[in-house]
Coordinates of C-alpha atoms in Angstrom, one line a residue:
X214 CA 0.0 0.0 0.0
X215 CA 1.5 3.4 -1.0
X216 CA 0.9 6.2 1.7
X217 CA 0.6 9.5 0.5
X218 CA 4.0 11.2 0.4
X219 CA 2.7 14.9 0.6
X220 CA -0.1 16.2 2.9
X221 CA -3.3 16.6 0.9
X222 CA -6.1 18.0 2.9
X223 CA -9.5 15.7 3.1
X224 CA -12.6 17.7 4.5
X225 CA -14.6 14.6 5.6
X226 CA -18.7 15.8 6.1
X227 CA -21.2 13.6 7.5
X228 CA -23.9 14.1 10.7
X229 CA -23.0 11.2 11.9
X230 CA -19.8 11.9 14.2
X231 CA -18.9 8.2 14.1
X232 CA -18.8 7.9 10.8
X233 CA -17.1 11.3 10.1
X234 CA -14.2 10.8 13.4
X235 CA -13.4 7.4 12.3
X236 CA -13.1 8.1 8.4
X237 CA -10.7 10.6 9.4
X238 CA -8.8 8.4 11.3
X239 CA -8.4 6.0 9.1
X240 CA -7.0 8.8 6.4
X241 CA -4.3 10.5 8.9
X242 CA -3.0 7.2 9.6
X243 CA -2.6 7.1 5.9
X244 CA -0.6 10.5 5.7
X245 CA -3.2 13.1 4.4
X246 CA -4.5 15.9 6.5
X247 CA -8.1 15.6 7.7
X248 CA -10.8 17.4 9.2
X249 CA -14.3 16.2 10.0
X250 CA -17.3 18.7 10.2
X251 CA -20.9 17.6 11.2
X252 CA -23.2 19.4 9.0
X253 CA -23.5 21.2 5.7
X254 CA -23.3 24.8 7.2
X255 CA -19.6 23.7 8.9
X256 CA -18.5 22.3 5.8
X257 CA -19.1 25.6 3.4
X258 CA -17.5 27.6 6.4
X259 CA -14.4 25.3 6.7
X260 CA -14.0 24.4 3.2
X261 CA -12.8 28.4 2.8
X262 CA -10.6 28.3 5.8
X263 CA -9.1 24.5 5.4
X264 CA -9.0 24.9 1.4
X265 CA -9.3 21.3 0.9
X266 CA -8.0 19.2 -1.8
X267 CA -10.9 16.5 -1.8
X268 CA -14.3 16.3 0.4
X269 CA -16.1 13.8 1.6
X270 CA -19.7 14.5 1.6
X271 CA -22.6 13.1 3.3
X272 CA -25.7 13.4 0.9
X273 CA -28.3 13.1 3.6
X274 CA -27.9 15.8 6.1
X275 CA -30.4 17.7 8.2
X276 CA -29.7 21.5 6.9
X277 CA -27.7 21.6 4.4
X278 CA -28.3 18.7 2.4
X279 CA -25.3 17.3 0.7
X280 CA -26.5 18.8 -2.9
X281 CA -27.0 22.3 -1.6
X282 CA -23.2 22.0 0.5
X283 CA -21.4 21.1 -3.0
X284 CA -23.4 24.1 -4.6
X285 CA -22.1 26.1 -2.1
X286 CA -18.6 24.7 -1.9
X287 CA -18.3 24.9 -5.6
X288 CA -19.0 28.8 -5.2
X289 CA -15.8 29.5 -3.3
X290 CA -13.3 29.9 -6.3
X291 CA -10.4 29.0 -4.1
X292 CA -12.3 25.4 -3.6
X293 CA -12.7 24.8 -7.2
X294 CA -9.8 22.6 -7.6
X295 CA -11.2 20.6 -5.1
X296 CA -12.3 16.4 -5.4
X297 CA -16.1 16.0 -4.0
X298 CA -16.5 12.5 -3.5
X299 CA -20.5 11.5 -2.1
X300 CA -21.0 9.6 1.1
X301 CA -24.7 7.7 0.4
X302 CA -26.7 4.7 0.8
X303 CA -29.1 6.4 -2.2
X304 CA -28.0 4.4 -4.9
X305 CA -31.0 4.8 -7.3
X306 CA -30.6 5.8 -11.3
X307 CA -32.0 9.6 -9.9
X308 CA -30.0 9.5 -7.4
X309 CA -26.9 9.0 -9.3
X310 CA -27.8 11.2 -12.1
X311 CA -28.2 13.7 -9.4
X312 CA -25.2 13.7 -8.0
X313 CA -23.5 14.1 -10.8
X314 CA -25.5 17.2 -11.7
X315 CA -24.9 18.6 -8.6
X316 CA -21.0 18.4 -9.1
X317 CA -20.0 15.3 -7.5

C-alpha cells in the first residue's frame, strides 16, 4: 500500500460523528491531513478556511443537504480545484444522475 508522500487536505462531512471521526482516522493514519465537520453549514465555512484538496460528503444531512453544500462549496473559487466525493446509501438511477449534476 503506497501512503501519501505529501499532505493533501481531506474535509470529511457527514452528521454522523462516528462515521465522520473514524473516516478521518483511518485517512491521517494514511498521511493526508483531515478534518471532520458535522453538517453542511460547517462544511461551506471550513471548506474556505481549510482549502481542501478532496471532500467527503454526506448526501443526507439535516440543513444543508449534501446537494445544496457542494453548490455552495463549488461557489468558493479557491475550492474549485477541489475532489467532492459522495458519502450515500441512495443508490437509485436519480439519485446518481443527481449527484452528478450537482457536481459530485
Amino acid at each position: 500500500m503506497e501512503f501519501a508522500t505529501m499532505k493533501e487536505r481531506i474535509l470529511v462531512v457527514d452528521d454522523q460523528c462516528d462515521v465522520a471521526d473514524s473516516l478521518v482516522r483511518l485517512l491521517m493514519t494514511l498521511g493526508y491531513e483531515a478534518k471532520a465537520v458535522y453538517d453542511g453549514r460547517q462544511a461551506v465555512d471550513q471548506a474556505a478556511d481549510f482549502l481542501p484538496d478532496m471532500v467527503f460528503i454526506d448526501i443526507g444531512m439535516p440543513g444543508f443537504d449534501g446537494y445544496q453544500t457542494v453548490s455552495r462549496i463549488r461557489g468558493h473559487r479557491e475550492c474549485a480545484h477541489a475532489i467532492l466525493i459522495a458519502l450515500t446509501g441512495w443508490t437509485t438511477g436519480e439519485d446518481r444522475q443527481r449527484s452528478y449534476s450537482c457536481g459530485f
